[in-house]
RNA sequence: GGACCGGUAGCUCAGCUGGAUAGAGCAGCUGCCUUCUAAGCAGCAGGUCAUUGGUUCGAAUCCAAUCCGGUUCACCA
């Protein structure tokens, strides 16, 4: 149990003892004490003043006295300023904590809780390569999965590949028209980029044809609808649905090229999945649920035969769930897939990592599932994240302003190499070790950059100024880890201690911060927010660096101090490692 | 038009279940490498927390209105 939790309980108990008022520990507000005041944690008293009919000062004095006399082992001092009760936690508490955790490689993790959670992320289209937006999605998905694991959940990572539809037909048509039998191998192009190039070619040709038609006097809208290449694409989609052999063959071939490319990227960035769904397999799911919905009168049919749900009572709109021609729409597939997942894995919670442009969609999805009474319904959670924008605004593939994922990763790794060479600290590394280090640092910088901000918020990426390696960054934290490891390598093994104290201010600050780590991991899971961990780890590294500059660890004043500082260092390294690990970021032993 | 999200330092972001004088990083300016890795540390400077009103002991945080930006409301996926 964290100290903060203890303080809440102790405070509630003290209030009960003194005033016979029942109070939930959760109602007690505890903050870190501001540096300008004496103490470690502060109980804010205003909330109780009215109910207990005491002046803030009197209440503080009585509470402080009571808390300290009932828990002399935990608190050594208190003071009251205005309505704030500042408590000083005994050094013995911190020392005991460090001593108990310093060799715990699982520091921060909780025991398995037997609950299963699904995380669906990445979910690409197969007509073009991954870009910066996908990276945010992949890093978030991977990270939230790791955070949930660290909190004792069993996690199933899934991906739904959007492998069918008009978009992939566009690439296919363009390849038929302009490909001349080229393949990724014959052109030495990564498969997903290869197919993406034909998607671009499609759009170029389409635009050209539209202009041509307009020049012949057709109206804009008509030209856009009747361009031959578009008609051919629509026909191809029909052929695909009819299972026409040569179309299926081409479709399989081009998708296989894309998958080869995706696999390489996924491997590079560390994305993996326990189960991959393909839309070509799942797009017919959910049809039977339409019948169920009609029978339950959750859905209704219009005269033309189309099926709808009326969500206006919930502040939303009417939503189509089956077309008049009997085919299902996107949301119906999603309902079906939610059911499929439920049957297959029976998870308590199902998290969808999907951009915030689909907020409405997921609100509707959950609501429909609930109205249908599906067992999967309440577990649906949309982990919505904001778009990654450029200083000039949104990325647009048609305007060529998309930041390609592979390119960006390469660039980051190159910068890592360049900076590492400039500093010249690892000249004895083998080529293999160097390559690994560059990957670790480059990807670390990139992942940290994308994970350090609240997922909900959109963020800006400026390609002109490369991602930093100083300050609030991945490399800064990795560097701190490497520094600690350097000391630990040289020092004798870290051992248990019998200490005592007193702790110096920076030793104590570091201890307090370390003690928060498990709570931070829990919060991150609860809020579905990896940025909480990123911010925490950064602050931890910062405190350590101040401590490191101020105090000698290997040549501490006394053997006892040295033992304490070595423990602190080792535990800091472990917290950094475990924290970065749930962000999908490795930390080097040297850099 | 309805719904939802956002507006905090020059830039990128924390802080938002109301709590003490609003914090980081970058950029700018000062210092610090014969002692454990300077990808570091210490310091300076930088703010009408979009605006206005309200709620109260107390508001960046809650409520209302307004302004600005974004997303969404397809028989598209």
XYZ file of C-alpha atoms (C1' of nucleotides) in Angstrom:
668
model
C 0.000 0.000 0.000
C 1.260 3.458 -0.865
C 1.936 6.075 1.798
C -0.688 8.300 0.296
C -3.297 5.600 0.785
C -2.054 5.059 4.312
C -2.301 8.741 5.101
C -5.876 8.789 3.863
C -6.814 5.829 6.014
C -5.018 7.144 9.046
C -6.675 10.520 8.662
C -10.138 9.024 8.295
C -9.482 6.864 11.346
C -8.240 9.851 13.355
C -11.344 11.844 12.484
C -13.464 8.952 13.582
C -11.583 8.606 16.853
C -11.698 12.317 17.636
C -15.151 13.285 16.414
C -17.056 10.024 15.870
C -17.643 10.976 12.260
C -17.500 8.226 9.629
C -15.436 9.151 6.632
C -14.254 7.143 3.645
C -10.505 7.176 3.180
C -11.196 8.176 -0.416
C -12.724 11.445 0.762
C -9.439 12.628 2.205
C -7.451 14.842 -0.137
C -3.709 14.302 0.112
C -1.170 16.302 -1.890
C 2.582 16.424 -2.056
C 3.714 19.211 0.258
C 4.948 22.299 -1.570
C 8.717 22.657 -1.313
C 8.472 25.913 0.636
C 6.782 24.191 3.560
C 8.021 21.665 6.051
C 6.721 18.163 5.407
C 6.275 15.463 2.786
C 2.546 15.092 2.321
C -0.289 17.448 3.056
C -3.848 16.747 4.113
C -6.214 19.432 2.897
C -8.655 20.147 5.694
C -11.178 22.593 4.298
C -13.552 19.865 3.206
C -14.092 18.760 6.827
C -14.181 22.142 8.504
C -17.873 22.741 8.062
C -18.993 19.248 8.937
C -16.853 19.081 12.082
C -17.558 22.659 13.111
C -13.928 23.371 13.855
C -11.631 26.097 12.739
C -9.104 24.846 10.176
C -6.278 25.548 12.568
C -7.787 23.774 15.558
C -8.782 20.833 13.405
C -5.270 20.621 11.991
C -3.660 20.689 15.407
C -5.942 18.041 16.833
C -5.668 15.802 13.813
C -1.917 16.205 13.603
C -1.547 15.364 17.261
C -3.803 12.339 16.976
C -2.154 11.005 13.808
C 1.313 11.357 15.171
C 0.547 9.780 18.514
C -1.228 6.797 16.973
C 1.436 6.269 14.294
C 4.763 7.329 15.755
C 6.539 4.838 13.503
C 5.179 6.416 10.343
C 5.198 10.149 11.052
C 7.782 12.218 12.839
C 6.362 15.717 12.677
C 3.444 17.836 11.578
C 2.592 21.476 11.173
C -0.534 23.349 10.276
C -0.609 26.314 7.976
C -3.990 27.788 7.162
C -6.101 24.757 6.289
C -3.214 22.489 5.438
C -1.887 19.750 7.672
C 1.670 18.980 6.624
C 3.003 15.600 7.679
C 6.599 14.483 7.747
C 7.039 10.797 7.022
C 9.694 8.977 9.001
C 12.964 8.326 7.209
C 12.684 4.777 8.473
C 9.651 4.312 6.268
C 11.528 5.298 3.122
C 14.580 3.293 4.043
C 12.497 0.252 4.694
C 10.717 0.716 1.416
C 13.932 0.976 -0.585
C 15.482 -1.889 1.261
C 12.486 -4.038 0.485
C 12.285 -3.198 -3.217
C 15.770 -2.515 -4.511
C 16.293 -5.991 -5.935
C 12.731 -6.440 -7.173
C 12.900 -6.692 -10.958
C 9.101 -6.678 -11.065
C 8.948 -3.390 -9.209
C 5.637 -1.671 -9.863
C 3.891 -4.746 -11.240
C 0.901 -6.317 -9.538
C -0.076 -9.950 -9.303
C -2.354 -11.537 -11.908
C -5.959 -10.589 -11.220
C -7.498 -13.177 -13.517
C -9.112 -10.617 -15.756
C -8.835 -10.685 -19.499
C -8.692 -7.564 -21.620
C -8.581 -7.250 -25.395
C -6.737 -4.442 -27.086
C -7.375 -3.851 -30.753
C -4.926 -1.522 -32.388
C -3.041 -0.658 -35.563
C -5.805 -1.848 -37.879
C -4.358 -0.664 -41.201
C -5.755 -0.452 -44.700
C -3.831 -2.553 -47.164
C -3.597 0.014 -49.916
C -0.795 2.153 -48.557
C 2.077 2.087 -46.083
C 1.893 3.191 -42.463
C 2.382 6.849 -41.597
C 2.988 8.934 -38.506
C -0.637 8.694 -37.403
C -0.393 4.905 -37.449
C 2.712 5.141 -35.314
C 0.827 6.966 -32.601
C -1.842 4.299 -32.800
C 0.645 1.428 -32.667
C 2.646 2.871 -29.806
C -0.487 3.645 -27.824
C -1.964 0.216 -28.396
C 1.184 -1.628 -27.577
C 1.755 0.526 -24.515
C -1.718 0.248 -23.065
C -1.476 -3.517 -23.488
C 1.776 -3.562 -21.520
C 0.388 -1.260 -18.858
C -2.593 -3.555 -18.388
C -0.294 -6.557 -18.182
C 1.798 -4.846 -15.552
C -1.405 -4.391 -13.589
C -2.110 -8.075 -13.590
C -4.452 -8.388 -16.538
C -4.245 -11.049 -19.172
C -4.097 -9.159 -22.446
C -5.049 -10.295 -25.927
C -3.732 -7.999 -28.643
C -5.697 -7.971 -31.852
C -5.615 -6.227 -35.163
C -8.344 -5.944 -37.746
C -6.852 -5.624 -41.198
C -8.948 -3.692 -43.629
C -7.996 -5.845 -46.577
C -10.992 -5.443 -48.856
C -12.995 -2.662 -50.367
C -12.757 0.080 -52.896
C -9.387 1.379 -51.700
C -7.468 -1.800 -52.387
C -9.230 -2.146 -55.738
C -7.811 1.235 -56.675
C -4.275 -0.016 -56.183
C -5.134 -3.195 -58.077
C -6.569 -1.364 -61.087
C -3.616 0.990 -61.234
C -1.218 -1.951 -61.120
C -3.076 -3.643 -63.968
C -2.916 -0.465 -66.014
C 0.592 0.727 -65.275
C 2.405 -2.114 -63.568
C 3.698 -4.025 -66.578
C 4.080 -7.024 -64.323
C 6.381 -5.220 -61.869
C 6.718 -6.693 -58.389
C 8.310 -5.473 -55.167
C 11.192 -7.828 -55.874
C 11.712 -6.654 -59.453
C 11.726 -3.025 -58.359
C 13.496 -3.538 -55.021
C 10.639 -1.818 -53.252
C 9.160 -2.683 -49.885
C 5.802 -4.338 -50.582
C 3.521 -1.888 -48.791
C 5.246 1.059 -50.438
C 5.039 -0.677 -53.779
C 1.283 -1.091 -53.504
C 0.929 2.401 -52.078
C 2.674 3.805 -55.130
C -0.074 2.368 -57.313
C -2.668 3.891 -55.069
C -1.040 7.234 -55.778
C -0.924 6.395 -59.480
C -4.636 5.657 -59.365
C -5.374 9.057 -57.936
C -3.172 10.802 -60.464
C -4.838 9.025 -63.350
C -8.275 9.574 -61.883
C -7.633 13.269 -61.547
C -6.348 13.379 -65.125
C -9.440 11.632 -66.445
C -11.764 13.902 -64.537
C -10.043 16.940 -66.012
C -10.275 15.393 -69.449
C -13.983 14.836 -69.074
C -14.490 18.319 -67.784
C -12.611 19.662 -70.775
C -15.115 17.820 -72.910
C -17.840 19.795 -71.213
C -19.014 17.477 -68.458
C -20.048 18.917 -65.146
C -17.765 18.392 -62.145
C -19.945 15.909 -60.400
C -20.638 13.884 -63.505
C -16.976 13.810 -64.459
C -16.040 12.624 -60.986
C -18.570 9.836 -61.139
C -17.931 8.590 -64.646
C -14.154 8.602 -64.974
C -13.381 5.246 -66.639
C -10.787 4.237 -64.079
C -13.281 4.745 -61.280
C -15.926 2.705 -63.058
C -13.390 -0.035 -63.589
C -12.602 0.015 -59.874
C -16.231 -0.265 -58.914
C -16.642 -3.164 -61.298
C -13.622 -4.804 -59.755
C -15.148 -4.562 -56.314
C -18.267 -6.309 -57.619
C -16.071 -8.955 -59.227
C -14.271 -9.388 -55.949
C -17.525 -9.873 -54.094
C -18.564 -12.384 -56.755
C -15.291 -14.197 -56.209
C -14.033 -13.844 -59.759
C -10.853 -15.950 -59.825
C -8.417 -13.574 -61.533
C -9.508 -10.695 -59.310
C -9.114 -12.829 -56.192
C -5.741 -13.923 -57.397
C -4.508 -10.379 -57.941
C -6.041 -9.300 -54.636
C -4.230 -12.049 -52.758
C -0.967 -11.284 -54.461
C -1.039 -7.567 -53.800
C -2.160 -8.022 -50.219
C 0.637 -10.493 -49.648
C 3.115 -7.847 -50.790
C 1.593 -5.396 -48.352
C 1.732 -7.869 -45.479
C 5.378 -8.514 -46.140
C 5.994 -4.798 -45.853
C 3.815 -4.409 -42.760
C 5.528 -7.300 -41.061
C 8.877 -5.626 -41.514
C 7.568 -2.371 -40.083
C 5.815 -4.074 -37.191
C 8.934 -5.965 -36.327
C 10.935 -2.781 -36.410
C 8.612 -0.780 -34.196
C 7.725 -3.637 -31.887
C 4.063 -4.218 -32.683
C 2.685 -7.702 -32.451
C -0.704 -9.335 -32.205
C -2.096 -12.460 -30.658
C -4.883 -12.577 -33.178
C -5.307 -10.880 -36.525
C -8.743 -10.495 -38.039
C -9.210 -9.795 -41.725
C -12.128 -7.792 -42.860
C -12.553 -10.096 -45.835
C -13.498 -12.731 -43.266
C -15.514 -10.546 -40.932
C -17.396 -8.173 -43.223
C -20.417 -10.412 -43.339
C -20.627 -10.735 -39.566
C -23.472 -9.114 -37.750
C -26.156 -9.910 -40.314
C -27.983 -12.256 -37.995
C -27.870 -9.629 -35.286
C -29.993 -7.408 -37.489
C -32.703 -10.052 -37.330
C -32.267 -10.303 -33.591
C -32.583 -6.554 -33.319
C -35.745 -6.527 -35.369
C -37.245 -9.303 -33.272
C -36.383 -7.399 -30.099
C -37.799 -4.228 -31.637
C -34.512 -2.485 -31.079
C -34.340 -1.936 -34.836
C -37.133 -1.013 -37.179
C -37.665 -1.361 -40.895
C -38.521 1.410 -43.296
C -40.921 0.844 -46.178
C -38.022 0.521 -48.606
C -36.703 -2.418 -46.597
C -33.715 -0.689 -44.979
C -33.216 -1.306 -41.265
C -32.494 1.448 -38.729
C -32.094 2.177 -35.085
C -33.459 5.345 -33.571
C -30.985 6.832 -31.126
C -32.523 10.262 -30.901
C -33.663 9.609 -27.341
C -29.984 9.211 -26.460
C -29.089 12.484 -28.083
C -27.768 10.849 -31.223
C -29.319 10.327 -34.631
C -31.026 7.562 -36.525
C -28.502 5.065 -37.722
C -28.741 2.672 -40.641
C -27.741 -0.907 -39.841
C -28.779 -2.667 -43.061
C -29.158 -1.267 -46.532
C -32.320 -1.693 -48.535
C -30.445 -4.117 -50.788
C -29.853 -6.316 -47.771
C -26.116 -5.703 -47.434
C -24.732 -4.686 -44.096
C -22.871 -1.505 -43.281
C -19.685 -0.852 -41.394
C -21.229 -0.585 -37.963
C -23.064 -3.857 -38.397
C -19.773 -5.589 -39.071
C -18.361 -4.025 -35.948
C -21.249 -5.291 -33.869
C -20.690 -8.700 -35.356
C -16.980 -8.626 -34.704
C -17.557 -7.515 -31.120
C -19.719 -10.609 -30.685
C -17.171 -12.787 -32.408
C -14.443 -11.572 -30.063
C -16.683 -12.133 -27.094
C -17.343 -15.729 -28.098
C -13.725 -16.368 -28.880
C -12.045 -14.748 -25.874
C -14.748 -13.710 -23.419
C -12.761 -10.720 -22.213
C -14.053 -8.443 -19.520
C -13.028 -5.371 -21.395
C -12.435 -4.740 -25.074
C -10.360 -1.694 -25.894
C -10.333 -0.173 -29.363
C -7.424 2.107 -30.143
C -8.937 4.270 -32.835
C -8.647 7.959 -33.764
C -11.018 10.517 -32.309
C -12.694 11.088 -35.662
C -14.580 7.905 -34.837
C -15.828 9.025 -31.430
C -19.375 9.121 -32.685
C -19.079 5.734 -34.307
C -17.995 4.071 -31.097
C -20.598 5.817 -29.036
C -23.174 4.404 -31.425
C -21.543 0.978 -31.479
C -21.598 0.635 -27.717
C -25.118 1.920 -27.446
C -26.447 -0.479 -30.059
C -24.690 -3.411 -28.421
C -26.192 -2.410 -25.104
C -29.668 -2.109 -26.545
C -29.271 -5.508 -28.149
C -28.302 -6.812 -24.736
C -25.069 -8.320 -26.006
C -22.676 -9.585 -23.338
C -19.829 -7.731 -25.045
C -21.534 -4.355 -24.750
C -20.432 -2.909 -21.437
C -16.820 -3.893 -21.937
C -16.426 -1.805 -25.066
C -13.997 1.027 -24.496
C -12.875 3.386 -27.198
C -9.333 4.541 -26.516
C -9.665 7.653 -28.592
C -6.600 9.593 -29.599
C -6.085 12.872 -31.379
C -4.604 13.299 -34.797
C -0.945 14.014 -35.316
C -0.780 17.228 -37.250
C 1.917 19.146 -39.028
C 2.521 22.829 -38.346
C 0.656 23.413 -41.595
C -2.336 21.393 -40.443
C -3.531 17.886 -41.104
C -1.496 15.393 -43.072
C -3.017 14.769 -46.473
C -1.941 11.861 -48.594
C -3.188 13.560 -51.737
C -0.992 16.549 -51.106
C 2.025 14.442 -50.321
C 2.329 15.853 -46.806
C 2.183 12.464 -45.128
C 5.096 11.548 -42.909
C 5.939 7.963 -43.766
C 6.486 5.653 -40.808
C 9.452 3.767 -42.231
C 11.175 6.968 -43.326
C 10.712 8.568 -39.950
C 12.045 5.555 -38.075
C 15.085 5.486 -40.337
C 15.668 9.167 -39.840
C 15.485 8.858 -36.061
C 17.910 5.962 -36.025
C 20.283 7.918 -38.245
C 20.180 10.900 -35.933
C 20.862 8.574 -33.026
C 23.930 7.244 -34.825
C 25.174 10.699 -35.682
C 24.821 11.981 -32.122
C 26.360 8.867 -30.657
C 29.355 9.177 -32.955
C 29.780 12.838 -32.074
C 29.909 12.012 -28.376
C 32.245 9.074 -28.951
C 31.509 7.248 -25.705
C 31.012 3.758 -27.089
C 33.952 3.338 -29.420
C 34.566 -0.186 -28.156
C 31.121 -1.432 -29.235
C 30.877 -4.055 -31.968
C 29.006 -3.134 -35.130
C 26.101 -5.229 -33.936
C 26.009 -3.551 -30.539
C 26.149 -0.152 -32.173
C 23.265 -0.947 -34.464
C 21.194 -2.083 -31.531
C 22.047 1.051 -29.601
C 21.040 3.319 -32.486
C 17.736 1.494 -32.794
C 17.156 1.726 -29.068
C 17.826 5.441 -28.951
C 16.198 6.442 -32.224
C 13.029 4.481 -31.609
C 13.075 5.510 -27.974
C 13.070 9.166 -28.966
C 10.223 8.615 -31.408
C 8.043 6.523 -29.130
C 8.544 8.810 -26.175
C 7.710 11.824 -28.303
C 4.389 10.288 -29.322
C 3.501 8.800 -25.947
C 4.380 11.663 -23.649
C 1.248 13.635 -24.484
C -2.275 12.844 -23.375
C -3.723 10.470 -26.003
C -6.956 12.430 -26.180
C -5.211 15.529 -27.395
C -4.146 16.164 -30.913
C -0.476 16.906 -31.242
C 1.849 18.710 -33.571
C 4.881 17.209 -35.223
C 7.271 19.519 -36.991
C 9.329 17.610 -39.576
C 11.624 20.628 -39.958
C 12.989 20.353 -36.454
C 13.926 16.791 -35.666
C 12.734 15.195 -32.456
C 14.906 16.285 -29.585
C 17.358 14.141 -27.629
C 17.631 16.524 -24.683
C 15.213 17.419 -21.932
C 11.791 15.796 -21.802
C 12.755 12.992 -24.186
C 13.376 9.286 -24.396
C 17.163 9.573 -24.780
C 17.414 11.741 -21.651
C 15.833 8.960 -19.642
C 17.844 6.271 -21.376
C 20.965 8.235 -20.607
C 20.069 8.410 -16.941
C 19.642 4.653 -16.925
C 23.012 4.124 -18.593
C 24.650 6.409 -16.055
C 23.269 4.416 -13.168
C 24.299 1.147 -14.751
C 27.789 2.474 -15.171
C 28.036 3.088 -11.444
C 26.523 -0.255 -10.541
C 28.955 -2.092 -12.796
C 31.891 -0.540 -11.007
C 30.567 -0.809 -7.480
C 30.420 -3.938 -5.397
C 27.046 -5.725 -5.345
C 24.239 -3.781 -3.753
C 23.261 -5.244 -0.408
C 20.586 -4.983 2.229
C 20.962 -2.319 4.854
C 20.072 -1.672 8.475
C 19.912 2.067 8.115
C 18.750 4.609 10.145
C 18.967 7.919 8.447
C 18.687 10.787 8.373
C 18.053 11.118 4.660
C 19.323 14.189 2.853
C 16.737 16.208 0.933
C 17.568 14.779 -2.484
C 17.776 11.225 -1.147
C 14.357 11.682 0.336
C 12.892 13.287 -2.756
C 14.113 10.369 -4.817
C 12.681 7.897 -2.313
C 9.303 9.591 -2.304
C 9.201 9.581 -6.058
C 10.194 5.930 -6.308
C 7.487 4.984 -3.890
C 4.895 6.482 -6.215
C 5.710 4.234 -9.149
C 3.199 1.433 -8.505
C 0.435 3.988 -8.047
C 1.376 5.691 -11.293
C 1.156 2.403 -13.169
C -2.270 1.782 -11.691
C -3.480 5.238 -12.635
C -2.168 4.829 -16.165
C -4.160 1.607 -16.526
C -7.267 3.104 -15.056
C -7.101 6.185 -17.236
C -5.834 4.266 -20.242
C -3.095 6.856 -20.454
C 0.566 5.981 -21.101
C 1.567 9.648 -20.886
C 1.175 9.369 -17.113
C 4.029 6.884 -17.109
C 6.134 8.937 -19.522
C 5.821 12.040 -17.364
C 6.565 10.086 -14.228
C 9.690 8.454 -15.610
C 10.963 11.779 -16.860
C 10.534 13.381 -13.440
C 12.215 10.435 -11.798
C 15.198 10.718 -14.121
C 15.381 14.436 -13.473
C 15.441 13.973 -9.719
C 18.046 11.289 -10.034
C 20.296 13.515 -12.111
C 20.125 16.255 -9.492
C 20.887 13.713 -6.804
C 23.731 12.318 -8.890
C 25.301 15.729 -9.376
C 24.944 16.699 -5.749
C 26.049 13.506 -4.017
C 28.734 10.991 -4.692
C 27.408 7.475 -4.748
C 30.500 5.311 -5.043
C 32.483 7.610 -2.751
C 29.778 8.426 -0.281
C 30.634 9.969 3.092
C 30.158 6.698 4.966
C 29.727 3.029 4.034
C 26.126 3.282 5.231
C 25.417 6.234 2.972
C 27.007 4.400 0.119
C 24.802 1.373 0.676
C 21.673 3.507 0.757
C 22.634 5.417 -2.356
C 23.461 2.261 -4.251
C 20.063 0.891 -3.376
C 18.416 4.109 -4.454
C 20.333 4.022 -7.709
C 19.485 0.439 -8.443
C 15.815 0.939 -7.700
C 15.745 4.064 -9.862
C 17.266 2.129 -12.742
C 14.653 -0.570 -12.260
C 11.769 1.896 -12.186
C 13.100 3.574 -15.313
C 13.485 0.250 -17.035
C 10.031 -1.001 -16.075
C 8.406 2.325 -16.835
C 10.025 2.600 -20.235
C 9.244 -1.017 -20.908
C 5.504 -0.448 -20.699
C 6.013 2.365 -23.179
C 7.673 -0.128 -25.487
C 11.041 1.580 -25.074
C 14.269 -0.246 -24.314
C 16.978 1.215 -22.119
C 20.691 0.696 -22.817
C 23.353 -0.388 -20.345
C 25.717 2.117 -21.898
C 25.313 4.986 -24.312
C -27.762 23.683 -37.350
C -27.182 19.341 -33.380
C -23.448 16.528 -30.655
C -18.507 16.037 -28.955
C -13.335 17.808 -28.182
C -9.755 21.605 -27.523
C -7.813 27.095 -26.453
C -2.197 27.515 -20.187
C 5.161 31.047 -21.406
C 7.797 32.684 -28.260
C 7.181 26.945 -29.481
C 5.699 21.776 -27.673
C 3.162 20.180 -23.517
C 1.919 19.106 -17.738
C -1.497 20.687 -14.076
C -8.353 20.038 -14.698
C -12.514 14.311 -8.872
C -11.909 22.881 -6.889
C -6.766 23.938 -2.540
C -0.938 27.166 -0.566
C 3.003 32.061 -4.814
C 0.309 28.031 -12.223
C 4.963 23.887 -13.717
C 8.388 21.139 -17.341
C 11.115 20.768 -21.935
C 12.786 23.460 -26.257
C 14.423 28.170 -27.964
C 17.240 32.854 -25.382
C 20.801 34.512 -21.532
C 24.757 33.211 -16.967
C 27.678 29.750 -14.778
C 29.663 24.311 -14.002
C 33.595 18.741 -17.112
C 41.898 17.099 -13.069
C 36.224 13.279 -8.712
C 30.701 7.849 -10.299
C 29.013 9.100 -18.492
C 28.094 17.285 -19.591
C 22.532 13.124 -24.202
C 23.994 16.211 -17.613
C 23.588 20.014 -13.411
C 22.670 24.998 -11.149
C 20.574 29.730 -12.195
C 18.114 34.136 -14.993
C 14.222 35.656 -17.990
C 9.524 34.573 -19.928
C 1.918 34.094 -17.976
C -4.723 39.203 -18.464
C -4.449 30.141 -17.699
C -9.273 32.626 -24.997
C -13.215 36.446 -23.087
C -17.195 37.756 -19.711
C -20.265 36.615 -15.825
C -21.637 33.053 -11.878
C -21.055 29.288 -7.775
C -17.553 29.847 -2.612
C -13.573 30.410 2.472
C -10.833 29.432 -2.254
C -11.467 28.717 -9.618
C -6.528 27.318 -14.830
C -9.819 23.430 -12.674
C -17.015 23.524 -11.701
C -21.527 26.182 -14.274
C -23.486 29.626 -18.149
C -22.779 32.697 -22.270
C -19.503 34.450 -26.061
C -15.179 34.192 -29.459
C -11.635 31.069 -32.048
C -9.977 26.100 -33.869
C -11.085 20.905 -34.742
C -14.008 16.355 -35.330
C -18.591 14.279 -36.383
C -23.913 13.808 -37.685
C -23.426 8.980 -45.341
C -27.909 3.276 -48.081
C -18.491 5.421 -47.383
C -15.243 2.296 -44.780
